[in-house]
Each structure stands twice: as C-alpha cells, then as structure tokens.
Short mmCIF file of N, CA and C in Angstrom, two decimals:
data_model
loop_
_atom_site.label_atom_id
_atom_site.label_comp_id
_atom_site.label_asym_id
_atom_site.label_seq_id
_atom_site.Cartn_x
_atom_site.Cartn_y
_atom_site.Cartn_z
N MET F 2 0.82 -1.19 0.00
CA MET F 2 0.00 0.00 0.00
C MET F 2 0.87 1.26 0.00
N LYS F 3 1.96 1.20 0.79
CA LYS F 3 2.86 2.34 0.87
C LYS F 3 3.53 2.60 -0.48
N LYS F 4 3.92 1.52 -1.18
CA LYS F 4 4.56 1.66 -2.49
C LYS F 4 3.58 2.27 -3.50
N LEU F 5 2.30 1.86 -3.42
CA LEU F 5 1.29 2.39 -4.33
C LEU F 5 1.09 3.88 -4.09
N LEU F 6 1.03 4.30 -2.84
CA LEU F 6 0.86 5.70 -2.51
C LEU F 6 2.04 6.53 -2.99
N ILE F 7 3.25 6.03 -2.81
CA ILE F 7 4.45 6.75 -3.27
C ILE F 7 4.45 6.85 -4.79
N THR F 8 4.10 5.76 -5.48
CA THR F 8 4.06 5.76 -6.95
C THR F 8 3.03 6.77 -7.46
N LEU F 9 1.84 6.80 -6.87
CA LEU F 9 0.81 7.76 -7.29
C LEU F 9 1.26 9.20 -7.05
N THR F 10 1.90 9.45 -5.94
CA THR F 10 2.40 10.79 -5.64
C THR F 10 3.43 11.23 -6.68
N ILE F 11 4.35 10.35 -7.03
CA ILE F 11 5.37 10.67 -8.03
C ILE F 11 4.72 10.92 -9.39
N LEU F 12 3.76 10.10 -9.78
CA LEU F 12 3.07 10.29 -11.07
C LEU F 12 2.34 11.62 -11.11
N LEU F 13 1.62 11.97 -10.05
CA LEU F 13 0.90 13.24 -10.02
C LEU F 13 1.87 14.42 -10.07
N PHE F 14 2.97 14.33 -9.34
CA PHE F 14 3.98 15.38 -9.33
C PHE F 14 4.59 15.55 -10.71
N THR F 15 4.92 14.43 -11.37
CA THR F 15 5.50 14.46 -12.71
C THR F 15 4.52 15.05 -13.71
N ALA F 16 3.26 14.66 -13.60
CA ALA F 16 2.25 15.19 -14.53
C ALA F 16 2.08 16.69 -14.35
N SER F 17 2.10 17.17 -13.11
CA SER F 17 1.93 18.61 -12.91
C SER F 17 3.14 19.39 -13.42
N ILE F 18 4.35 18.82 -13.29
CA ILE F 18 5.54 19.49 -13.83
C ILE F 18 5.48 19.49 -15.35
N SER F 19 5.07 18.40 -15.96
CA SER F 19 4.98 18.30 -17.41
C SER F 19 4.01 19.32 -17.97
N LEU F 20 2.87 19.47 -17.31
CA LEU F 20 1.86 20.40 -17.81
C LEU F 20 2.29 21.85 -17.62
N SER F 21 3.12 22.11 -16.63
CA SER F 21 3.53 23.49 -16.39
C SER F 21 4.62 23.94 -17.35
N GLN F 22 5.20 23.04 -18.16
CA GLN F 22 6.28 23.39 -19.05
C GLN F 22 5.85 23.43 -20.51
N VAL F 23 4.61 23.81 -20.75
CA VAL F 23 4.13 23.95 -22.11
C VAL F 23 4.68 25.26 -22.67
N GLU F 24 5.29 25.19 -23.86
CA GLU F 24 5.86 26.39 -24.46
C GLU F 24 4.75 27.23 -25.06
N SER F 25 4.94 28.54 -24.97
CA SER F 25 3.97 29.43 -25.61
C SER F 25 4.69 30.20 -26.72
N ASP F 26 3.97 30.56 -27.73
CA ASP F 26 4.53 31.29 -28.86
C ASP F 26 4.72 32.74 -28.44
N THR F 27 5.96 33.20 -28.41
CA THR F 27 6.25 34.56 -27.96
C THR F 27 6.63 35.48 -29.10
N THR F 28 6.53 35.02 -30.35
CA THR F 28 6.88 35.88 -31.47
C THR F 28 5.76 36.89 -31.67
N GLU F 29 6.18 38.13 -31.92
CA GLU F 29 5.20 39.18 -32.13
C GLU F 29 5.01 39.38 -33.62
N VAL F 30 3.80 39.59 -33.99
CA VAL F 30 3.49 39.84 -35.39
C VAL F 30 2.92 41.24 -35.48
N ALA F 31 3.50 42.05 -36.36
CA ALA F 31 3.02 43.42 -36.52
C ALA F 31 1.71 43.39 -37.28
N GLN F 32 0.73 44.06 -36.75
CA GLN F 32 -0.59 44.13 -37.37
C GLN F 32 -0.78 45.55 -37.89
N PRO F 33 -1.22 45.66 -39.12
CA PRO F 33 -1.50 47.01 -39.61
C PRO F 33 -2.73 47.58 -38.88
N GLN F 34 -2.64 48.86 -38.55
CA GLN F 34 -3.74 49.47 -37.82
C GLN F 34 -4.64 50.14 -38.83
N THR F 35 -5.79 49.55 -39.08
CA THR F 35 -6.69 50.09 -40.09
C THR F 35 -7.87 50.81 -39.46
N GLU F 36 -8.19 50.50 -38.24
CA GLU F 36 -9.32 51.16 -37.59
C GLU F 36 -8.84 51.83 -36.33
N LYS F 37 -9.51 52.93 -36.00
CA LYS F 37 -9.19 53.58 -34.75
C LYS F 37 -9.84 52.79 -33.61
N VAL F 38 -9.11 52.71 -32.53
CA VAL F 38 -9.63 52.00 -31.37
C VAL F 38 -10.60 52.91 -30.65
N LYS F 39 -11.79 52.41 -30.42
CA LYS F 39 -12.81 53.18 -29.72
C LYS F 39 -12.74 52.87 -28.24
N ASN F 40 -13.07 53.85 -27.45
CA ASN F 40 -13.15 53.62 -26.01
C ASN F 40 -14.46 52.91 -25.71
N GLU F 41 -14.37 51.61 -25.63
CA GLU F 41 -15.56 50.82 -25.34
C GLU F 41 -15.46 50.27 -23.93
N LYS F 42 -16.58 50.31 -23.25
CA LYS F 42 -16.62 49.72 -21.92
C LYS F 42 -16.74 48.21 -22.08
N PRO F 43 -16.03 47.47 -21.24
CA PRO F 43 -16.16 46.01 -21.33
C PRO F 43 -17.59 45.59 -21.01
N LYS F 44 -18.05 44.62 -21.77
CA LYS F 44 -19.41 44.14 -21.57
C LYS F 44 -19.47 43.31 -20.31
N LYS F 45 -20.51 43.55 -19.54
CA LYS F 45 -20.71 42.74 -18.34
C LYS F 45 -21.32 41.41 -18.74
N GLU F 46 -20.78 40.37 -18.15
CA GLU F 46 -21.32 39.05 -18.44
C GLU F 46 -22.65 38.88 -17.72
N LYS F 47 -23.63 38.40 -18.44
CA LYS F 47 -24.91 38.11 -17.82
C LYS F 47 -24.81 36.77 -17.13
N LYS F 48 -25.20 36.76 -15.87
CA LYS F 48 -25.17 35.50 -15.14
C LYS F 48 -26.46 34.75 -15.39
N SER F 49 -26.31 33.54 -15.76
CA SER F 49 -27.46 32.69 -16.04
C SER F 49 -28.12 32.27 -14.74
N THR F 50 -29.44 32.25 -14.73
CA THR F 50 -30.18 31.77 -13.56
C THR F 50 -29.92 30.29 -13.36
N GLY F 51 -29.65 29.58 -14.43
CA GLY F 51 -29.43 28.14 -14.35
C GLY F 51 -28.28 27.74 -13.45
N ASN F 52 -27.21 28.56 -13.41
CA ASN F 52 -26.09 28.18 -12.56
C ASN F 52 -26.29 28.59 -11.11
N LYS F 53 -27.41 29.23 -10.79
CA LYS F 53 -27.73 29.58 -9.41
C LYS F 53 -28.69 28.58 -8.78
N ILE F 54 -29.27 27.73 -9.58
CA ILE F 54 -30.23 26.74 -9.09
C ILE F 54 -29.49 25.45 -8.75
N PHE F 55 -29.85 24.84 -7.64
CA PHE F 55 -29.27 23.55 -7.29
C PHE F 55 -30.37 22.62 -6.79
N PHE F 56 -30.09 21.33 -6.86
CA PHE F 56 -31.06 20.36 -6.37
C PHE F 56 -30.32 19.22 -5.68
N GLY F 57 -31.05 18.53 -4.86
CA GLY F 57 -30.47 17.42 -4.10
C GLY F 57 -31.58 16.72 -3.35
N GLY F 58 -31.29 16.28 -2.16
CA GLY F 58 -32.29 15.60 -1.36
C GLY F 58 -31.75 14.33 -0.77
N SER F 59 -32.66 13.54 -0.25
CA SER F 59 -32.24 12.28 0.36
C SER F 59 -33.31 11.21 0.17
N VAL F 60 -32.88 9.99 0.31
CA VAL F 60 -33.75 8.81 0.21
C VAL F 60 -33.46 7.96 1.43
N GLY F 61 -34.52 7.46 2.07
CA GLY F 61 -34.35 6.57 3.21
C GLY F 61 -35.00 5.24 2.94
N LEU F 62 -34.29 4.16 3.15
CA LEU F 62 -34.82 2.82 2.91
C LEU F 62 -34.50 1.92 4.09
N SER F 63 -35.51 1.20 4.55
CA SER F 63 -35.34 0.22 5.62
C SER F 63 -36.34 -0.89 5.36
N PHE F 64 -35.87 -2.14 5.37
CA PHE F 64 -36.75 -3.26 5.07
C PHE F 64 -36.64 -4.32 6.17
N GLY F 65 -37.68 -5.12 6.30
CA GLY F 65 -37.71 -6.17 7.31
C GLY F 65 -39.04 -6.10 8.05
N ASN F 66 -39.01 -6.39 9.35
CA ASN F 66 -40.23 -6.26 10.15
C ASN F 66 -40.69 -4.81 10.23
N TYR F 67 -39.75 -3.90 10.09
CA TYR F 67 -40.07 -2.48 10.05
C TYR F 67 -39.60 -1.95 8.71
N THR F 68 -40.56 -1.56 7.87
CA THR F 68 -40.24 -1.06 6.53
C THR F 68 -40.48 0.44 6.50
N ARG F 69 -39.51 1.17 5.99
CA ARG F 69 -39.65 2.62 5.84
C ARG F 69 -39.05 3.01 4.49
N ILE F 70 -39.85 3.70 3.70
CA ILE F 70 -39.39 4.21 2.41
C ILE F 70 -39.66 5.71 2.43
N ALA F 71 -38.61 6.51 2.32
CA ALA F 71 -38.75 7.96 2.44
C ALA F 71 -38.07 8.67 1.28
N LEU F 72 -38.71 9.72 0.79
CA LEU F 72 -38.16 10.55 -0.28
C LEU F 72 -38.23 12.01 0.16
N TYR F 73 -37.11 12.71 0.01
CA TYR F 73 -37.02 14.12 0.39
C TYR F 73 -36.29 14.90 -0.69
N PRO F 74 -36.95 15.21 -1.82
CA PRO F 74 -36.28 16.01 -2.85
C PRO F 74 -36.14 17.46 -2.41
N GLN F 75 -35.10 18.11 -2.92
CA GLN F 75 -34.76 19.46 -2.51
C GLN F 75 -34.46 20.32 -3.74
N LEU F 76 -34.92 21.56 -3.73
CA LEU F 76 -34.64 22.51 -4.80
C LEU F 76 -34.22 23.82 -4.15
N GLY F 77 -33.09 24.38 -4.59
CA GLY F 77 -32.59 25.59 -3.96
C GLY F 77 -32.11 26.62 -4.97
N TYR F 78 -31.82 27.81 -4.44
CA TYR F 78 -31.35 28.93 -5.25
C TYR F 78 -30.20 29.61 -4.52
N ARG F 79 -29.14 29.90 -5.23
CA ARG F 79 -27.97 30.56 -4.66
C ARG F 79 -28.13 32.07 -4.88
N PHE F 80 -28.44 32.82 -3.80
CA PHE F 80 -28.65 34.26 -3.88
C PHE F 80 -27.33 35.01 -4.05
N THR F 81 -26.34 34.61 -3.29
CA THR F 81 -24.98 35.16 -3.38
C THR F 81 -24.03 33.97 -3.28
N PRO F 82 -22.74 34.18 -3.48
CA PRO F 82 -21.83 33.03 -3.31
C PRO F 82 -21.87 32.42 -1.91
N LYS F 83 -22.28 33.20 -0.90
CA LYS F 83 -22.30 32.68 0.47
C LYS F 83 -23.70 32.31 0.97
N LEU F 84 -24.75 32.87 0.39
CA LEU F 84 -26.11 32.68 0.90
C LEU F 84 -26.98 31.93 -0.11
N SER F 85 -27.61 30.86 0.35
CA SER F 85 -28.52 30.10 -0.50
C SER F 85 -29.73 29.67 0.32
N GLY F 86 -30.79 29.31 -0.37
CA GLY F 86 -32.00 28.86 0.30
C GLY F 86 -32.81 28.00 -0.64
N GLY F 87 -33.85 27.37 -0.10
CA GLY F 87 -34.67 26.53 -0.95
C GLY F 87 -35.79 25.85 -0.21
N VAL F 88 -36.39 24.89 -0.88
CA VAL F 88 -37.52 24.14 -0.32
C VAL F 88 -37.22 22.65 -0.39
N GLU F 89 -37.84 21.93 0.52
CA GLU F 89 -37.75 20.47 0.53
C GLU F 89 -39.14 19.94 0.84
N VAL F 90 -39.57 18.94 0.10
CA VAL F 90 -40.82 18.24 0.41
C VAL F 90 -40.45 16.83 0.83
N GLY F 91 -41.28 16.25 1.65
CA GLY F 91 -40.95 14.91 2.14
C GLY F 91 -42.17 14.02 2.22
N TYR F 92 -41.95 12.74 1.95
CA TYR F 92 -42.99 11.72 2.07
C TYR F 92 -42.32 10.45 2.56
N GLU F 93 -42.95 9.80 3.54
CA GLU F 93 -42.42 8.51 3.98
C GLU F 93 -43.57 7.54 4.23
N TYR F 94 -43.34 6.32 3.79
CA TYR F 94 -44.28 5.21 3.98
C TYR F 94 -43.68 4.30 5.05
N ILE F 95 -44.52 3.89 6.00
CA ILE F 95 -44.05 3.03 7.09
C ILE F 95 -44.99 1.84 7.25
N LYS F 96 -44.39 0.66 7.37
CA LYS F 96 -45.14 -0.56 7.66
C LYS F 96 -44.41 -1.27 8.79
N ASP F 97 -45.12 -1.49 9.91
CA ASP F 97 -44.49 -2.06 11.10
C ASP F 97 -45.14 -3.39 11.44
N ASN F 98 -44.37 -4.48 11.37
CA ASN F 98 -44.86 -5.83 11.70
C ASN F 98 -44.20 -6.37 12.96
N ARG F 99 -43.65 -5.51 13.79
CA ARG F 99 -42.92 -5.98 14.97
C ARG F 99 -43.82 -6.40 16.13
N TYR F 100 -45.05 -5.97 16.12
CA TYR F 100 -45.94 -6.24 17.26
C TYR F 100 -47.12 -7.08 16.81
N THR F 101 -47.99 -7.44 17.73
CA THR F 101 -49.14 -8.30 17.39
C THR F 101 -50.08 -7.62 16.42
N SER F 102 -50.26 -6.32 16.56
CA SER F 102 -51.11 -5.62 15.59
C SER F 102 -50.20 -4.87 14.61
N ASN F 103 -50.24 -5.29 13.37
CA ASN F 103 -49.44 -4.65 12.33
C ASN F 103 -50.12 -3.36 11.89
N TYR F 104 -49.33 -2.43 11.41
CA TYR F 104 -49.94 -1.20 10.91
C TYR F 104 -49.13 -0.65 9.75
N GLU F 105 -49.82 0.18 8.96
CA GLU F 105 -49.22 0.92 7.85
C GLU F 105 -49.63 2.37 7.99
N THR F 106 -48.73 3.26 7.72
CA THR F 106 -49.05 4.68 7.76
C THR F 106 -48.12 5.43 6.82
N TYR F 107 -48.33 6.70 6.70
CA TYR F 107 -47.47 7.56 5.89
C TYR F 107 -47.40 8.93 6.56
N ASN F 108 -46.32 9.61 6.34
CA ASN F 108 -46.11 10.96 6.85
C ASN F 108 -45.68 11.83 5.68
N TYR F 109 -46.00 13.10 5.75
CA TYR F 109 -45.64 14.01 4.67
C TYR F 109 -45.47 15.41 5.22
N GLY F 110 -44.78 16.25 4.47
CA GLY F 110 -44.60 17.63 4.89
C GLY F 110 -43.63 18.37 4.01
N ALA F 111 -43.21 19.53 4.49
CA ALA F 111 -42.32 20.38 3.71
C ALA F 111 -41.52 21.28 4.63
N SER F 112 -40.46 21.82 4.08
CA SER F 112 -39.64 22.77 4.83
C SER F 112 -39.03 23.77 3.87
N ILE F 113 -38.60 24.89 4.43
CA ILE F 113 -37.77 25.84 3.69
C ILE F 113 -36.44 25.88 4.44
N PHE F 114 -35.37 26.15 3.74
CA PHE F 114 -34.08 26.16 4.41
C PHE F 114 -33.22 27.30 3.89
N GLY F 115 -32.28 27.70 4.72
CA GLY F 115 -31.30 28.70 4.36
C GLY F 115 -29.92 28.22 4.79
N ARG F 116 -28.93 28.54 3.99
CA ARG F 116 -27.55 28.15 4.29
C ARG F 116 -26.64 29.35 4.08
N TYR F 117 -25.73 29.53 5.03
CA TYR F 117 -24.74 30.59 4.91
C TYR F 117 -23.35 29.95 5.00
N ARG F 118 -22.54 30.18 3.98
CA ARG F 118 -21.20 29.59 3.93
C ARG F 118 -20.20 30.50 4.64
N LEU F 119 -19.52 29.93 5.64
CA LEU F 119 -18.43 30.66 6.31
C LEU F 119 -17.19 30.64 5.44
N ILE F 120 -16.87 29.47 4.94
CA ILE F 120 -15.80 29.25 3.97
C ILE F 120 -16.41 28.34 2.91
N PRO F 121 -15.75 28.14 1.78
CA PRO F 121 -16.38 27.32 0.74
C PRO F 121 -16.84 25.93 1.20
N GLN F 122 -16.18 25.34 2.18
CA GLN F 122 -16.56 23.99 2.60
C GLN F 122 -17.51 23.94 3.80
N LEU F 123 -17.59 24.98 4.61
CA LEU F 123 -18.35 24.95 5.86
C LEU F 123 -19.53 25.91 5.80
N TYR F 124 -20.72 25.43 6.21
CA TYR F 124 -21.90 26.29 6.18
C TYR F 124 -22.77 26.08 7.43
N PHE F 125 -23.55 27.14 7.74
CA PHE F 125 -24.58 27.06 8.77
C PHE F 125 -25.90 26.80 8.08
N HIS F 126 -26.81 26.11 8.77
CA HIS F 126 -28.07 25.68 8.18
C HIS F 126 -29.23 26.02 9.12
N VAL F 127 -30.30 26.61 8.60
CA VAL F 127 -31.53 26.86 9.36
C VAL F 127 -32.69 26.34 8.52
N GLU F 128 -33.66 25.66 9.17
CA GLU F 128 -34.73 25.01 8.41
C GLU F 128 -36.01 24.88 9.25
N PRO F 129 -36.98 25.79 9.07
CA PRO F 129 -38.29 25.56 9.67
C PRO F 129 -39.03 24.51 8.84
N ALA F 130 -39.70 23.58 9.51
CA ALA F 130 -40.36 22.47 8.81
C ALA F 130 -41.71 22.16 9.46
N PHE F 131 -42.63 21.63 8.65
CA PHE F 131 -43.94 21.20 9.12
C PHE F 131 -44.23 19.83 8.51
N TYR F 132 -44.48 18.84 9.36
CA TYR F 132 -44.77 17.49 8.89
C TYR F 132 -46.04 16.97 9.54
N ASN F 133 -46.80 16.21 8.76
CA ASN F 133 -48.06 15.64 9.22
C ASN F 133 -47.83 14.18 9.59
N TYR F 134 -48.13 13.84 10.86
CA TYR F 134 -47.93 12.48 11.38
C TYR F 134 -49.25 11.89 11.85
N GLU F 135 -49.32 10.56 11.79
CA GLU F 135 -50.47 9.85 12.34
C GLU F 135 -50.13 9.41 13.76
N PHE F 136 -51.03 9.70 14.70
CA PHE F 136 -50.83 9.34 16.10
C PHE F 136 -51.87 8.31 16.52
N ASN F 137 -51.54 7.51 17.52
CA ASN F 137 -52.42 6.43 18.03
C ASN F 137 -52.86 5.50 16.91
N TYR F 138 -51.94 5.19 16.02
CA TYR F 138 -52.27 4.37 14.84
C TYR F 138 -52.67 2.96 15.21
N TRP F 139 -52.38 2.50 16.40
CA TRP F 139 -52.72 1.14 16.82
C TRP F 139 -54.16 1.04 17.34
N SER F 140 -54.85 2.17 17.48
CA SER F 140 -56.22 2.12 18.02
C SER F 140 -57.21 2.68 17.01
N GLU F 141 -58.48 2.59 17.38
CA GLU F 141 -59.53 3.15 16.52
C GLU F 141 -59.55 4.66 16.59
N ASN F 142 -58.89 5.23 17.58
CA ASN F 142 -58.89 6.68 17.77
C ASN F 142 -57.66 7.34 17.16
N SER F 143 -57.16 6.80 16.08
CA SER F 143 -55.98 7.41 15.45
C SER F 143 -56.36 8.76 14.85
N TYR F 144 -55.40 9.65 14.81
CA TYR F 144 -55.63 10.98 14.25
C TYR F 144 -54.32 11.49 13.66
N ARG F 145 -54.45 12.48 12.78
CA ARG F 145 -53.28 13.09 12.15
C ARG F 145 -53.12 14.50 12.69
N GLU F 146 -51.86 14.91 12.81
CA GLU F 146 -51.59 16.26 13.32
C GLU F 146 -50.32 16.81 12.70
N TRP F 147 -50.32 18.13 12.46
CA TRP F 147 -49.15 18.81 11.94
C TRP F 147 -48.19 19.10 13.10
N VAL F 148 -46.93 18.79 12.90
CA VAL F 148 -45.90 19.03 13.91
C VAL F 148 -44.87 19.99 13.31
N SER F 149 -44.54 21.02 14.08
CA SER F 149 -43.57 22.01 13.60
C SER F 149 -42.19 21.73 14.18
N PHE F 150 -41.18 22.04 13.39
CA PHE F 150 -39.78 21.87 13.77
C PHE F 150 -39.02 23.13 13.39
N LEU F 151 -37.96 23.42 14.09
CA LEU F 151 -37.01 24.44 13.67
C LEU F 151 -35.62 23.83 13.83
N PHE F 152 -35.06 23.42 12.70
CA PHE F 152 -33.75 22.77 12.70
C PHE F 152 -32.65 23.82 12.55
N LEU F 153 -31.64 23.73 13.40
CA LEU F 153 -30.44 24.54 13.28
C LEU F 153 -29.25 23.59 13.24
N GLY F 154 -28.28 23.92 12.40
CA GLY F 154 -27.13 23.03 12.32
C GLY F 154 -26.02 23.59 11.47
N ALA F 155 -25.11 22.71 11.11
CA ALA F 155 -23.96 23.08 10.28
C ALA F 155 -23.60 21.90 9.40
N GLY F 156 -22.88 22.20 8.34
CA GLY F 156 -22.50 21.14 7.42
C GLY F 156 -21.16 21.40 6.76
N PHE F 157 -20.68 20.37 6.12
CA PHE F 157 -19.41 20.41 5.40
C PHE F 157 -19.67 19.86 4.01
N SER F 158 -19.16 20.54 2.98
CA SER F 158 -19.31 20.03 1.61
C SER F 158 -17.96 20.03 0.91
N GLN F 159 -17.78 19.04 0.07
CA GLN F 159 -16.53 18.89 -0.69
C GLN F 159 -16.88 18.66 -2.15
N GLN F 160 -16.28 19.44 -3.04
CA GLN F 160 -16.56 19.30 -4.46
C GLN F 160 -16.00 17.99 -4.99
N LEU F 161 -16.87 17.24 -5.70
CA LEU F 161 -16.45 15.99 -6.34
C LEU F 161 -16.10 16.21 -7.80
N ALA F 162 -16.91 17.02 -8.47
CA ALA F 162 -16.73 17.35 -9.88
C ALA F 162 -17.38 18.71 -10.09
N ALA F 163 -17.32 19.23 -11.29
CA ALA F 163 -17.90 20.54 -11.56
C ALA F 163 -19.38 20.54 -11.19
N GLY F 164 -19.75 21.33 -10.20
CA GLY F 164 -21.14 21.46 -9.79
C GLY F 164 -21.69 20.31 -8.96
N THR F 165 -20.88 19.35 -8.58
CA THR F 165 -21.34 18.20 -7.80
C THR F 165 -20.55 18.14 -6.49
N TYR F 166 -21.29 18.03 -5.39
CA TYR F 166 -20.67 18.07 -4.07
C TYR F 166 -21.13 16.91 -3.20
N LEU F 167 -20.23 16.44 -2.38
CA LEU F 167 -20.55 15.50 -1.32
C LEU F 167 -20.71 16.34 -0.06
N TYR F 168 -21.79 16.10 0.70
CA TYR F 168 -21.98 16.90 1.90
C TYR F 168 -22.35 16.02 3.09
N ALA F 169 -22.07 16.55 4.27
CA ALA F 169 -22.46 15.93 5.53
C ALA F 169 -22.89 17.06 6.44
N GLN F 170 -24.04 16.90 7.08
CA GLN F 170 -24.50 17.94 7.98
C GLN F 170 -25.18 17.32 9.19
N VAL F 171 -25.22 18.08 10.26
CA VAL F 171 -25.93 17.68 11.46
C VAL F 171 -26.83 18.86 11.85
N LYS F 172 -28.04 18.54 12.27
CA LYS F 172 -28.97 19.58 12.69
C LYS F 172 -29.76 19.09 13.89
N PHE F 173 -30.25 20.05 14.68
CA PHE F 173 -31.02 19.76 15.88
C PHE F 173 -32.33 20.53 15.83
N ASP F 174 -33.40 19.92 16.34
CA ASP F 174 -34.69 20.60 16.43
C ASP F 174 -34.70 21.41 17.72
N VAL F 175 -34.75 22.73 17.62
CA VAL F 175 -34.72 23.58 18.81
C VAL F 175 -36.11 23.86 19.37
N LEU F 176 -37.18 23.56 18.62
CA LEU F 176 -38.54 23.79 19.13
C LEU F 176 -38.96 22.73 20.15
N GLN F 177 -38.54 21.50 19.95
CA GLN F 177 -38.87 20.39 20.86
C GLN F 177 -40.38 20.28 21.07
N ASN F 178 -41.14 20.23 19.97
CA ASN F 178 -42.59 20.08 20.02
C ASN F 178 -42.95 18.80 20.77
N SER F 179 -43.96 18.87 21.63
CA SER F 179 -44.34 17.70 22.43
C SER F 179 -44.85 16.55 21.57
N ASN F 180 -45.33 16.82 20.36
CA ASN F 180 -45.81 15.77 19.46
C ASN F 180 -44.73 15.26 18.51
N SER F 181 -43.53 15.74 18.66
CA SER F 181 -42.45 15.29 17.78
C SER F 181 -42.20 13.80 18.00
N PRO F 182 -42.03 13.04 16.92
CA PRO F 182 -41.74 11.61 17.06
C PRO F 182 -40.28 11.34 17.44
N TYR F 183 -39.49 12.38 17.57
CA TYR F 183 -38.06 12.21 17.83
C TYR F 183 -37.72 12.51 19.28
N SER F 184 -36.64 11.91 19.76
CA SER F 184 -36.16 12.15 21.12
C SER F 184 -35.69 13.59 21.25
N ASP F 185 -35.76 14.11 22.48
CA ASP F 185 -35.29 15.47 22.72
C ASP F 185 -33.82 15.62 22.33
N TRP F 186 -33.54 16.65 21.57
CA TRP F 186 -32.19 17.01 21.15
C TRP F 186 -31.47 15.90 20.39
N ALA F 187 -32.24 15.05 19.75
CA ALA F 187 -31.62 14.00 18.91
C ALA F 187 -31.00 14.67 17.68
N PRO F 188 -29.76 14.34 17.35
CA PRO F 188 -29.15 14.93 16.15
C PRO F 188 -29.71 14.27 14.89
N PHE F 189 -29.89 15.06 13.86
CA PHE F 189 -30.31 14.56 12.54
C PHE F 189 -29.09 14.66 11.64
N TRP F 190 -28.59 13.52 11.22
CA TRP F 190 -27.41 13.46 10.37
C TRP F 190 -27.86 13.28 8.93
N ASN F 191 -27.29 14.06 8.02
CA ASN F 191 -27.54 13.91 6.60
C ASN F 191 -26.20 13.80 5.89
N VAL F 192 -26.08 12.81 5.04
CA VAL F 192 -24.91 12.66 4.18
C VAL F 192 -25.44 12.40 2.79
N GLY F 193 -24.95 13.10 1.80
CA GLY F 193 -25.47 12.89 0.47
C GLY F 193 -24.68 13.63 -0.59
N VAL F 194 -25.27 13.69 -1.77
CA VAL F 194 -24.67 14.35 -2.92
C VAL F 194 -25.63 15.43 -3.37
N SER F 195 -25.10 16.60 -3.68
CA SER F 195 -25.90 17.72 -4.15
C SER F 195 -25.32 18.18 -5.48
N VAL F 196 -26.19 18.56 -6.39
CA VAL F 196 -25.75 19.06 -7.69
C VAL F 196 -26.05 20.55 -7.75
N GLY F 197 -25.00 21.35 -7.86
CA GLY F 197 -25.15 22.79 -7.97
C GLY F 197 -24.90 23.56 -6.71
N PHE F 198 -24.93 22.94 -5.54
CA PHE F 198 -24.72 23.65 -4.27
C PHE F 198 -23.25 23.84 -4.09
#
C-alpha cells in the first residue's frame, strides 16, 4: 500500500511538472492598424439563472419487520456566493410488523431552508419544517396532526466534480414540540450528494 501511494504521488507530481512546461509562442506579429480603437466599456457578463439553481435531497430505505421508504427532494437557489435557500418536500411510507397488531401509515410535509457559507466547505443551516404524522395508529382513535420543527445546524461540503458536491450535515430541532416523534435534542445526520450547491 505504501509503495502504491508513493508511486501515485510521483506520477501526479511528474504530470503537474509536465503540464507546467508547455511552451507558448512569444513571437510578435506586426498588425496594420486600419481602424481607430474606440473607447468601449467592457461588456458585463450576464449570469445565467441556471447556474444559481441547485437540487439534491435524500432517500431513506429500511426493510424487514419495520419497513420505511422515504423521499425528500430538494430545490434551492444561490442568492450570493455565500447565501442560498430553498424548499424540501418529504414523504415517507411506514409498515411495522414488529408487534401483534401490524400497521401501515405515511407521513408528509415540507420545509424551507437557508444556508450561509463561512468558507467554501463549511456552512450554517436553518430550516423551519412542518410534517403531518399519524398518532395512536394502533387504536380506533388514530388521528393526524401537523408538527412544527425548527432545525439549526452546520455542514461540510466537498466538491467531487464541476457542480457536484458530497456533503455531511448535522442539525437539531430547537422547538422540541411535544408531538415530535423524535427524542429530545436528537441529532439529525444527513450525508449525500448535491448538484449545484
């Protein structure tokens, strides 16, 4: 393994030296001046809206006695190089066969989020969210209720290719709604790939 690492390092070093020694043509050619040069202001490049839009999200899969299938697509917009925001919708299907009475349910909701980059790799994250959950699903008195969350957290992203990033973030629900299905101050970990962020 050590020999492989040393060999790769030497190859990369050699390739970078080779590329840096490309000769450029330095001969000057006299051009006849046929037109007067006008004082023109340089044209400002129009920034395309397409390069400010990004998308991502997450998928959750769990199979067995407890089955969970979750989809959370995300669409965002980069307002400045440091500030971005967007929306996320979520849907999850749950089937639980662990107890004597089996049940099936689904949850759904949405959130808006904002991210502020401290440095290109590190960002802060804020996300108010509202999700609809079924409660008392094991009885005849089951009911659905909207639960609010306010997630605060931070994340790290690393560019994989042009416009594609690997990210990892942790967030906490600071509202601690009494109907939340999650434990108090439980961290929410997200790891995934984002295109455009």
